PDB file of C-alpha atoms in Angstrom:
ATOM      1  CA  GLN A   1    -152.277 -73.904 -76.918  1.00 81.00           C
ATOM      2  CA  ARG A   2    -152.963 -76.264 -79.878  1.00 91.00           C
ATOM      3  CA  GLN A   3    -156.722 -76.347 -81.277  1.00 92.00           C
ATOM      4  CA  THR A   4    -158.257 -76.910 -84.650  1.00 96.00           C
ATOM      5  CA  VAL A   5    -161.075 -74.957 -86.366  1.00 97.00           C
ATOM      6  CA  GLU A   6    -163.625 -76.869 -87.906  1.00 98.00           C
ATOM      7  CA  SER A   7    -166.315 -75.510 -90.336  1.00 98.00           C
ATOM      8  CA  GLY A   8    -168.445 -76.218 -92.802  1.00 98.00           C
ATOM      9  CA  GLY A   9    -171.431 -77.977 -90.780  1.00 98.00           C
ATOM     10  CA  GLY A  10    -174.706 -76.740 -91.183  1.00 98.00           C
ATOM     11  CA  LEU A  11    -177.997 -78.071 -91.886  1.00 98.00           C
ATOM     12  CA  VAL A  12    -179.302 -80.285 -94.770  1.00 98.00           C
ATOM     13  CA  GLN A  13    -181.281 -82.999 -96.159  1.00 98.00           C
ATOM     14  CA  PRO A  14    -181.070 -86.281 -96.171  1.00 98.00           C
ATOM     15  CA  GLY A  15    -179.591 -87.690 -99.526  1.00 98.00           C
ATOM     16  CA  GLU A  16    -176.758 -85.107 -99.435  1.00 97.00           C
ATOM     17  CA  SER A  17    -173.018 -84.110 -99.740  1.00 98.00           C
ATOM     18  CA  LEU A  18    -170.859 -82.046 -97.140  1.00 97.00           C
ATOM     19  CA  ARG A  19    -167.408 -81.371 -96.875  1.00 98.00           C
ATOM     20  CA  LEU A  20    -165.911 -79.786 -93.532  1.00 98.00           C
ATOM     21  CA  SER A  21    -163.140 -78.223 -93.565  1.00 98.00           C
ATOM     22  CA  CYS A  22    -159.963 -78.610 -90.182  1.00 98.00           C
ATOM     23  CA  ALA A  23    -158.293 -76.161 -90.366  1.00 97.00           C
ATOM     24  CA  ALA A  24    -155.169 -74.726 -87.773  1.00 94.00           C
ATOM     25  CA  SER A  25    -153.524 -70.929 -88.737  1.00 81.00           C
ATOM     26  CA  GLU A  26    -150.799 -71.113 -85.200  1.00 89.00           C
ATOM     27  CA  PHE A  27    -148.869 -74.261 -86.707  1.00 93.00           C
ATOM     28  CA  THR A  28    -148.552 -77.086 -89.028  1.00 95.00           C
ATOM     29  CA  LEU A  29    -151.558 -80.111 -89.140  1.00 95.00           C
ATOM     30  CA  ASN A  30    -149.182 -82.468 -91.428  1.00 95.00           C
ATOM     31  CA  GLN A  31    -146.852 -82.964 -88.517  1.00 95.00           C
ATOM     32  CA  TYR A  32    -149.744 -84.550 -86.911  1.00 97.00           C
ATOM     33  CA  ALA A  33    -152.661 -87.523 -87.872  1.00 97.00           C
ATOM     34  CA  VAL A  34    -155.347 -86.293 -88.030  1.00 97.00           C
ATOM     35  CA  GLY A  35    -158.374 -87.600 -87.222  1.00 97.00           C
ATOM     36  CA  TRP A  36    -162.708 -86.845 -87.232  1.00 97.00           C
ATOM     37  CA  PHE A  37    -164.198 -87.614 -84.754  1.00 97.00           C
ATOM     38  CA  ARG A  38    -168.479 -86.949 -83.553  1.00 97.00           C
ATOM     39  CA  GLN A  39    -170.986 -86.280 -81.094  1.00 97.00           C
ATOM     40  CA  ALA A  40    -174.679 -87.218 -80.976  1.00 97.00           C
ATOM     41  CA  PRO A  41    -177.061 -85.784 -77.356  1.00 92.00           C
ATOM     42  CA  GLY A  42    -176.920 -88.851 -75.481  1.00 94.00           C
ATOM     43  CA  LYS A  43    -174.235 -90.234 -77.179  1.00 95.00           C
ATOM     44  CA  GLU A  44    -170.494 -91.222 -77.015  1.00 94.00           C
ATOM     45  CA  ARG A  45    -168.076 -89.900 -79.093  1.00 95.00           C
ATOM     46  CA  GLU A  46    -166.753 -91.957 -81.441  1.00 95.00           C
ATOM     47  CA  GLY A  47    -164.314 -91.675 -84.073  1.00 96.00           C
ATOM     48  CA  VAL A  48    -165.134 -91.399 -87.878  1.00 96.00           C
ATOM     49  CA  ALA A  49    -161.715 -91.088 -89.226  1.00 97.00           C
ATOM     50  CA  CYS A  50    -157.648 -90.951 -89.577  1.00 97.00           C
ATOM     51  CA  ILE A  51    -155.068 -89.660 -91.857  1.00 97.00           C
ATOM     52  CA  SER A  52    -151.803 -90.320 -91.645  1.00 97.00           C
ATOM     53  CA  ASN A  53    -149.733 -86.996 -91.666  1.00 95.00           C
ATOM     54  CA  SER A  54    -148.344 -87.592 -94.876  1.00 94.00           C
ATOM     55  CA  GLY A  55    -151.872 -88.039 -96.338  1.00 95.00           C
ATOM     56  CA  ASP A  56    -150.807 -91.826 -96.810  1.00 96.00           C
ATOM     57  CA  LYS A  57    -153.095 -93.957 -95.103  1.00 96.00           C
ATOM     58  CA  THR A  58    -156.215 -93.096 -93.436  1.00 96.00           C
ATOM     59  CA  ASN A  59    -158.332 -94.815 -91.293  1.00 95.00           C
ATOM     60  CA  TYR A  60    -162.043 -95.927 -90.796  1.00 96.00           C
ATOM     61  CA  PRO A  61    -164.399 -97.540 -88.491  1.00 95.00           C
ATOM     62  CA  GLU A  62    -165.909 -99.889 -90.799  1.00 93.00           C
ATOM     63  CA  SER A  63    -169.896 -98.652 -89.729  1.00 91.00           C
ATOM     64  CA  MET A  64    -168.413 -95.816 -91.431  1.00 91.00           C
ATOM     65  CA  LYS A  65    -166.422 -97.003 -94.494  1.00 91.00           C
ATOM     66  CA  GLY A  66    -167.776 -96.141 -98.006  1.00 93.00           C
ATOM     67  CA  ARG A  67    -170.095 -93.225 -96.710  1.00 96.00           C
ATOM     68  CA  PHE A  68    -167.213 -90.693 -94.769  1.00 97.00           C
ATOM     69  CA  THR A  69    -164.054 -89.976 -97.373  1.00 98.00           C
ATOM     70  CA  ILE A  70    -160.577 -87.933 -95.323  1.00 98.00           C
ATOM     71  CA  SER A  71    -158.509 -86.220 -96.780  1.00 98.00           C
ATOM     72  CA  ARG A  72    -155.873 -83.575 -96.166  1.00 97.00           C
ATOM     73  CA  ASP A  73    -154.128 -80.485 -98.465  1.00 96.00           C
ATOM     74  CA  ASN A  74    -150.864 -80.094 -96.203  1.00 93.00           C
ATOM     75  CA  ALA A  75    -150.225 -77.121 -98.246  1.00 95.00           C
ATOM     76  CA  LYS A  76    -153.010 -75.184 -97.170  1.00 96.00           C
ATOM     77  CA  ASN A  77    -152.872 -77.132 -94.268  1.00 96.00           C
ATOM     78  CA  ILE A  78    -156.675 -77.695 -93.785  1.00 97.00           C
ATOM     79  CA  VAL A  79    -158.456 -81.768 -93.216  1.00 98.00           C
ATOM     80  CA  TYR A  80    -161.556 -82.444 -95.210  1.00 98.00           C
ATOM     81  CA  LEU A  81    -164.381 -84.674 -93.715  1.00 98.00           C
ATOM     82  CA  GLN A  82    -166.552 -85.569 -97.220  1.00 98.00           C
ATOM     83  CA  ILE A  83    -169.943 -87.159 -96.304  1.00 98.00           C
ATOM     84  CA  ASN A  84    -171.698 -88.130 -98.565  1.00 97.00           C
ATOM     85  CA  SER A  85    -176.018 -89.256 -98.513  1.00 97.00           C
ATOM     86  CA  VAL A  86    -175.993 -87.825 -95.281  1.00 97.00           C
ATOM     87  CA  ARG A  87    -178.330 -89.754 -93.096  1.00 97.00           C
ATOM     88  CA  PRO A  88    -181.110 -88.415 -90.330  1.00 97.00           C
ATOM     89  CA  GLU A  89    -178.194 -90.440 -87.784  1.00 96.00           C
ATOM     90  CA  ASP A  90    -174.952 -88.410 -88.546  1.00 97.00           C
ATOM     91  CA  THR A  91    -177.165 -85.472 -86.805  1.00 98.00           C
ATOM     92  CA  ALA A  92    -173.919 -84.711 -84.433  1.00 98.00           C
ATOM     93  CA  LYS A  93    -171.344 -82.341 -83.340  1.00 98.00           C
ATOM     94  CA  TYR A  94    -167.912 -82.661 -85.921  1.00 98.00           C
ATOM     95  CA  TYR A  95    -164.376 -82.243 -84.246  1.00 98.00           C
ATOM     96  CA  CYS A  96    -161.490 -83.236 -85.554  1.00 97.00           C
ATOM     97  CA  GLY A  97    -158.164 -83.451 -83.584  1.00 97.00           C
ATOM     98  CA  GLY A  98    -154.660 -84.420 -84.356  1.00 96.00           C
ATOM     99  CA  ARG A  99    -152.725 -87.055 -82.753  1.00 96.00           C
ATOM    100  CA  GLY A 100    -148.609 -88.306 -82.994  1.00 95.00           C
ATOM    101  CA  ASP A 101    -150.329 -91.270 -85.395  1.00 95.00           C
ATOM    102  CA  CYS A 102    -153.797 -92.884 -86.041  1.00 95.00           C
ATOM    103  CA  SER A 103    -154.989 -95.174 -83.589  1.00 92.00           C
ATOM    104  CA  PRO A 104    -154.649 -99.020 -84.902  1.00 88.00           C
ATOM    105  CA  TYR A 105    -157.671 -98.920 -83.084  1.00 89.00           C
ATOM    106  CA  PRO A 106    -160.745 -97.441 -85.927  1.00 81.00           C
ATOM    107  CA  ASP A 107    -163.087 -96.501 -83.824  1.00 84.00           C
ATOM    108  CA  ALA A 108    -161.217 -94.697 -82.008  1.00 85.00           C
ATOM    109  CA  TRP A 109    -161.718 -90.434 -80.862  1.00 87.00           C
ATOM    110  CA  TRP A 110    -159.341 -89.787 -78.378  1.00 92.00           C
ATOM    111  CA  TYR A 111    -156.327 -87.172 -79.413  1.00 95.00           C
ATOM    112  CA  ASP A 112    -154.010 -84.891 -78.124  1.00 95.00           C
ATOM    113  CA  PHE A 113    -155.856 -82.010 -79.062  1.00 95.00           C
ATOM    114  CA  TRP A 114    -159.288 -80.780 -80.600  1.00 96.00           C
ATOM    115  CA  GLY A 115    -161.556 -77.679 -81.641  1.00 97.00           C
ATOM    116  CA  GLN A 116    -165.375 -76.226 -81.167  1.00 97.00           C
ATOM    117  CA  GLY A 117    -167.028 -78.337 -83.304  1.00 98.00           C
ATOM    118  CA  THR A 118    -169.064 -78.085 -85.973  1.00 98.00           C
ATOM    119  CA  GLN A 119    -172.434 -78.780 -85.836  1.00 98.00           C
ATOM    120  CA  VAL A 120    -174.068 -81.134 -88.976  1.00 98.00           C
ATOM    121  CA  THR A 121    -177.907 -81.542 -88.701  1.00 98.00           C
ATOM    122  CA  VAL A 122    -179.223 -84.267 -91.205  1.00 98.00           C
ATOM    123  CA  SER A 123    -183.368 -83.078 -92.006  1.00 95.00           C
ATOM    124  CA  SER A 124    -185.229 -83.434 -94.071  1.00 91.00           C
TER     125      SER A 124
END
């Protein structure tokens, strides 16, 4: 079955930057739009960003604009999520998933497949 592998999370201090990676070893991600979503304990999942299969279009919920940047390197079969100026409220497990196209709704979190996630913890 198709599954992504997220990495790059960890413990970071407020204000620092972090780059998460989304990889797939058994298939090519460029067949799909890929998005990131996150879930914190006790909270619902929320979409973070989405990028088209070619990388020419990106989509962000309004609340995520400014500090989050999604990009992809199809040659390396990797999708990235850059998080700048992290805040404690960014603490969550971050997942990347694939679907045919990005949802027209930027806050969407539903995907056809995703991985185990990578934990981001923001603490001083």
